[in-house]
JSON list of C-alpha atoms in Angstrom, two decimals:
[
{"chain": "Y", "resi": 738, "resn": "MET", "atom": "CA", "xyz": [90.51, 100.78, 293.90]},
{"chain": "Y", "resi": 739, "resn": "LYS", "atom": "CA", "xyz": [89.61, 103.99, 292.36]},
{"chain": "Y", "resi": 740, "resn": "SER", "atom": "CA", "xyz": [90.80, 103.05, 288.91]},
{"chain": "Y", "resi": 741, "resn": "GLY", "atom": "CA", "xyz": [89.54, 99.66, 288.68]},
{"chain": "Y", "resi": 742, "resn": "ARG", "atom": "CA", "xyz": [92.76, 97.90, 287.74]},
{"chain": "Y", "resi": 743, "resn": "LEU", "atom": "CA", "xyz": [93.70, 95.74, 290.10]},
{"chain": "Y", "resi": 744, "resn": "GLY", "atom": "CA", "xyz": [93.46, 92.79, 288.69]},
{"chain": "Y", "resi": 745, "resn": "MET", "atom": "CA", "xyz": [97.43, 92.83, 287.86]},
{"chain": "Y", "resi": 746, "resn": "SER", "atom": "CA", "xyz": [99.07, 93.21, 290.41]},
{"chain": "Y", "resi": 747, "resn": "THR", "atom": "CA", "xyz": [96.40, 90.85, 292.55]},
{"chain": "Y", "resi": 748, "resn": "GLY", "atom": "CA", "xyz": [97.44, 88.04, 290.00]},
{"chain": "Y", "resi": 749, "resn": "MET", "atom": "CA", "xyz": [100.95, 88.93, 290.49]},
{"chain": "Y", "resi": 750, "resn": "HIS", "atom": "CA", "xyz": [100.89, 88.64, 293.85]},
{"chain": "Y", "resi": 751, "resn": "PHE", "atom": "CA", "xyz": [99.25, 85.42, 294.08]},
{"chain": "Y", "resi": 752, "resn": "SER", "atom": "CA", "xyz": [101.78, 83.81, 291.65]},
{"chain": "Y", "resi": 753, "resn": "TRP", "atom": "CA", "xyz": [104.57, 85.38, 293.67]},
{"chain": "Y", "resi": 754, "resn": "ASN", "atom": "CA", "xyz": [102.93, 83.57, 296.65]},
{"chain": "Y", "resi": 755, "resn": "LEU", "atom": "CA", "xyz": [102.41, 80.20, 294.81]},
{"chain": "Y", "resi": 756, "resn": "VAL", "atom": "CA", "xyz": [106.30, 80.25, 293.46]},
{"chain": "Y", "resi": 757, "resn": "GLN", "atom": "CA", "xyz": [107.47, 80.65, 296.82]},
{"chain": "Y", "resi": 758, "resn": "ASP", "atom": "CA", "xyz": [105.16, 78.37, 298.85]},
{"chain": "Y", "resi": 759, "resn": "VAL", "atom": "CA", "xyz": [104.61, 75.34, 296.65]},
{"chain": "Y", "resi": 760, "resn": "PHE", "atom": "CA", "xyz": [107.88, 75.38, 294.44]},
{"chain": "Y", "resi": 761, "resn": "PHE", "atom": "CA", "xyz": [110.72, 76.09, 296.52]},
{"chain": "Y", "resi": 762, "resn": "GLY", "atom": "CA", "xyz": [108.69, 75.80, 300.13]},
{"chain": "Y", "resi": 763, "resn": "PHE", "atom": "CA", "xyz": [109.18, 78.49, 301.18]},
{"chain": "Y", "resi": 764, "resn": "ALA", "atom": "CA", "xyz": [106.97, 80.66, 304.16]},
{"chain": "Y", "resi": 765, "resn": "VAL", "atom": "CA", "xyz": [104.23, 82.39, 303.30]},
{"chain": "Y", "resi": 766, "resn": "ASN", "atom": "CA", "xyz": [103.28, 85.29, 305.74]},
{"chain": "Y", "resi": 767, "resn": "SER", "atom": "CA", "xyz": [104.08, 82.61, 308.45]},
{"chain": "Y", "resi": 768, "resn": "ASN", "atom": "CA", "xyz": [102.50, 79.82, 307.09]},
{"chain": "Y", "resi": 769, "resn": "SER", "atom": "CA", "xyz": [105.26, 77.33, 306.06]},
{"chain": "Y", "resi": 770, "resn": "THR", "atom": "CA", "xyz": [104.32, 74.74, 303.91]},
{"chain": "Y", "resi": 771, "resn": "LYS", "atom": "CA", "xyz": [105.23, 70.70, 304.50]},
{"chain": "Y", "resi": 772, "resn": "VAL", "atom": "CA", "xyz": [105.65, 69.74, 300.60]},
{"chain": "Y", "resi": 773, "resn": "SER", "atom": "CA", "xyz": [107.21, 71.64, 297.74]},
{"chain": "Y", "resi": 774, "resn": "ILE", "atom": "CA", "xyz": [108.51, 70.61, 294.36]},
{"chain": "Y", "resi": 775, "resn": "ILE", "atom": "CA", "xyz": [111.68, 72.41, 294.92]},
{"chain": "Y", "resi": 776, "resn": "SER", "atom": "CA", "xyz": [113.34, 72.09, 298.67]},
{"chain": "Y", "resi": 777, "resn": "VAL", "atom": "CA", "xyz": [115.57, 74.94, 299.22]},
{"chain": "Y", "resi": 778, "resn": "ASP", "atom": "CA", "xyz": [116.76, 74.99, 302.89]},
{"chain": "Y", "resi": 779, "resn": "VAL", "atom": "CA", "xyz": [119.41, 77.70, 303.86]},
{"chain": "Y", "resi": 780, "resn": "SER", "atom": "CA", "xyz": [119.81, 78.22, 307.76]},
{"chain": "Y", "resi": 781, "resn": "ASN", "atom": "CA", "xyz": [120.58, 82.02, 307.76]},
{"chain": "Y", "resi": 782, "resn": "ASN", "atom": "CA", "xyz": [117.21, 83.66, 309.05]},
{"chain": "Y", "resi": 783, "resn": "ALA", "atom": "CA", "xyz": [118.42, 86.78, 307.76]},
{"chain": "Y", "resi": 784, "resn": "ILE", "atom": "CA", "xyz": [118.63, 85.57, 304.06]},
{"chain": "Y", "resi": 785, "resn": "THR", "atom": "CA", "xyz": [115.85, 83.45, 303.97]},
{"chain": "Y", "resi": 786, "resn": "GLY", "atom": "CA", "xyz": [113.49, 85.63, 306.14]},
{"chain": "Y", "resi": 787, "resn": "GLY", "atom": "CA", "xyz": [112.39, 82.64, 308.69]},
{"chain": "Y", "resi": 788, "resn": "VAL", "atom": "CA", "xyz": [109.39, 81.79, 309.32]},
{"chain": "Y", "resi": 789, "resn": "PHE", "atom": "CA", "xyz": [107.93, 84.78, 307.28]},
{"chain": "Y", "resi": 790, "resn": "GLY", "atom": "CA", "xyz": [109.64, 83.82, 304.38]},
{"chain": "Y", "resi": 791, "resn": "PRO", "atom": "CA", "xyz": [111.76, 85.80, 301.84]},
{"chain": "Y", "resi": 792, "resn": "GLU", "atom": "CA", "xyz": [109.60, 88.66, 302.01]},
{"chain": "Y", "resi": 793, "resn": "GLY", "atom": "CA", "xyz": [110.92, 89.55, 305.66]},
{"chain": "Y", "resi": 794, "resn": "SER", "atom": "CA", "xyz": [114.53, 89.27, 304.56]},
{"chain": "Y", "resi": 795, "resn": "VAL", "atom": "CA", "xyz": [117.22, 91.33, 304.99]},
{"chain": "Y", "resi": 796, "resn": "LEU", "atom": "CA", "xyz": [118.52, 90.60, 301.28]},
{"chain": "Y", "resi": 797, "resn": "PHE", "atom": "CA", "xyz": [114.32, 91.75, 300.33]},
{"chain": "Y", "resi": 798, "resn": "LEU", "atom": "CA", "xyz": [114.93, 94.87, 302.01]},
{"chain": "Y", "resi": 799, "resn": "CYS", "atom": "CA", "xyz": [117.62, 95.40, 300.46]},
{"chain": "Y", "resi": 800, "resn": "ILE", "atom": "CA", "xyz": [116.17, 95.17, 296.79]},
{"chain": "Y", "resi": 801, "resn": "CYS", "atom": "CA", "xyz": [113.33, 97.31, 297.87]},
{"chain": "Y", "resi": 802, "resn": "VAL", "atom": "CA", "xyz": [115.55, 100.09, 298.84]},
{"chain": "Y", "resi": 803, "resn": "ILE", "atom": "CA", "xyz": [117.76, 99.65, 295.51]},
{"chain": "Y", "resi": 804, "resn": "ALA", "atom": "CA", "xyz": [113.95, 99.70, 293.81]},
{"chain": "Y", "resi": 805, "resn": "VAL", "atom": "CA", "xyz": [113.12, 103.03, 295.40]},
{"chain": "Y", "resi": 806, "resn": "ILE", "atom": "CA", "xyz": [116.68, 104.49, 294.31]},
{"chain": "Y", "resi": 807, "resn": "LEU", "atom": "CA", "xyz": [116.22, 103.77, 290.80]},
{"chain": "Y", "resi": 808, "resn": "LEU", "atom": "CA", "xyz": [112.38, 104.74, 290.97]},
{"chain": "Y", "resi": 809, "resn": "LEU", "atom": "CA", "xyz": [113.35, 108.24, 292.31]},
{"chain": "Y", "resi": 810, "resn": "LEU", "atom": "CA", "xyz": [116.49, 108.42, 289.66]},
{"chain": "Y", "resi": 811, "resn": "TRP", "atom": "CA", "xyz": [113.72, 107.91, 286.89]},
{"chain": "Y", "resi": 812, "resn": "LYS", "atom": "CA", "xyz": [111.41, 110.66, 288.05]},
{"chain": "Y", "resi": 813, "resn": "LYS", "atom": "CA", "xyz": [114.62, 113.02, 288.16]},
{"chain": "Y", "resi": 814, "resn": "ILE", "atom": "CA", "xyz": [115.97, 111.60, 284.66]},
{"chain": "Y", "resi": 815, "resn": "LYS", "atom": "CA", "xyz": [112.36, 112.08, 283.16]},
{"chain": "Y", "resi": 816, "resn": "GLY", "atom": "CA", "xyz": [111.63, 115.72, 284.94]},
{"chain": "Y", "resi": 817, "resn": "TYR", "atom": "CA", "xyz": [108.83, 114.60, 286.82]},
{"chain": "Y", "resi": 818, "resn": "SER", "atom": "CA", "xyz": [107.85, 117.10, 289.54]},
{"chain": "Y", "resi": 819, "resn": "ALA", "atom": "CA", "xyz": [105.25, 114.80, 291.59]},
{"chain": "Y", "resi": 820, "resn": "LEU", "atom": "CA", "xyz": [105.78, 111.54, 292.69]},
{"chain": "Y", "resi": 821, "resn": "VAL", "atom": "CA", "xyz": [102.48, 110.84, 291.07]},
{"chain": "Y", "resi": 822, "resn": "ASN", "atom": "CA", "xyz": [101.06, 111.46, 287.52]},
{"chain": "Y", "resi": 823, "resn": "PRO", "atom": "CA", "xyz": [99.00, 114.62, 287.92]},
{"chain": "Y", "resi": 824, "resn": "LEU", "atom": "CA", "xyz": [96.62, 113.34, 285.40]},
{"chain": "Y", "resi": 825, "resn": "LEU", "atom": "CA", "xyz": [95.43, 110.30, 287.29]},
{"chain": "Y", "resi": 826, "resn": "ILE", "atom": "CA", "xyz": [94.65, 112.18, 290.41]},
{"chain": "Y", "resi": 827, "resn": "ARG", "atom": "CA", "xyz": [92.39, 114.72, 288.42]},
{"chain": "Y", "resi": 828, "resn": "LYS", "atom": "CA", "xyz": [91.08, 111.53, 286.45]},
{"chain": "Y", "resi": 829, "resn": "TYR", "atom": "CA", "xyz": [89.98, 109.88, 289.54]},
{"chain": "Y", "resi": 830, "resn": "SER", "atom": "CA", "xyz": [89.57, 112.26, 292.37]}
]
């Protein structure tokens, strides 16, 4: 909020929820849809996330863990000592 750059992340989150709900028929934050363009029916709740949707699945958890590991490796390869760019901290504090 300090940087005033929430438009892109808000738009991406809205688009992600729209695709999950309208196109694939997955539940979005415990709200299940009745009509969708493509019907995906997977009975295993560990994979689909059950009533919470794909974001509550074990598969999504694994993807998030892998993404964090890749980001930490990238940080190490680039030689960054902080998790946040120090220039951003000084600029917006």
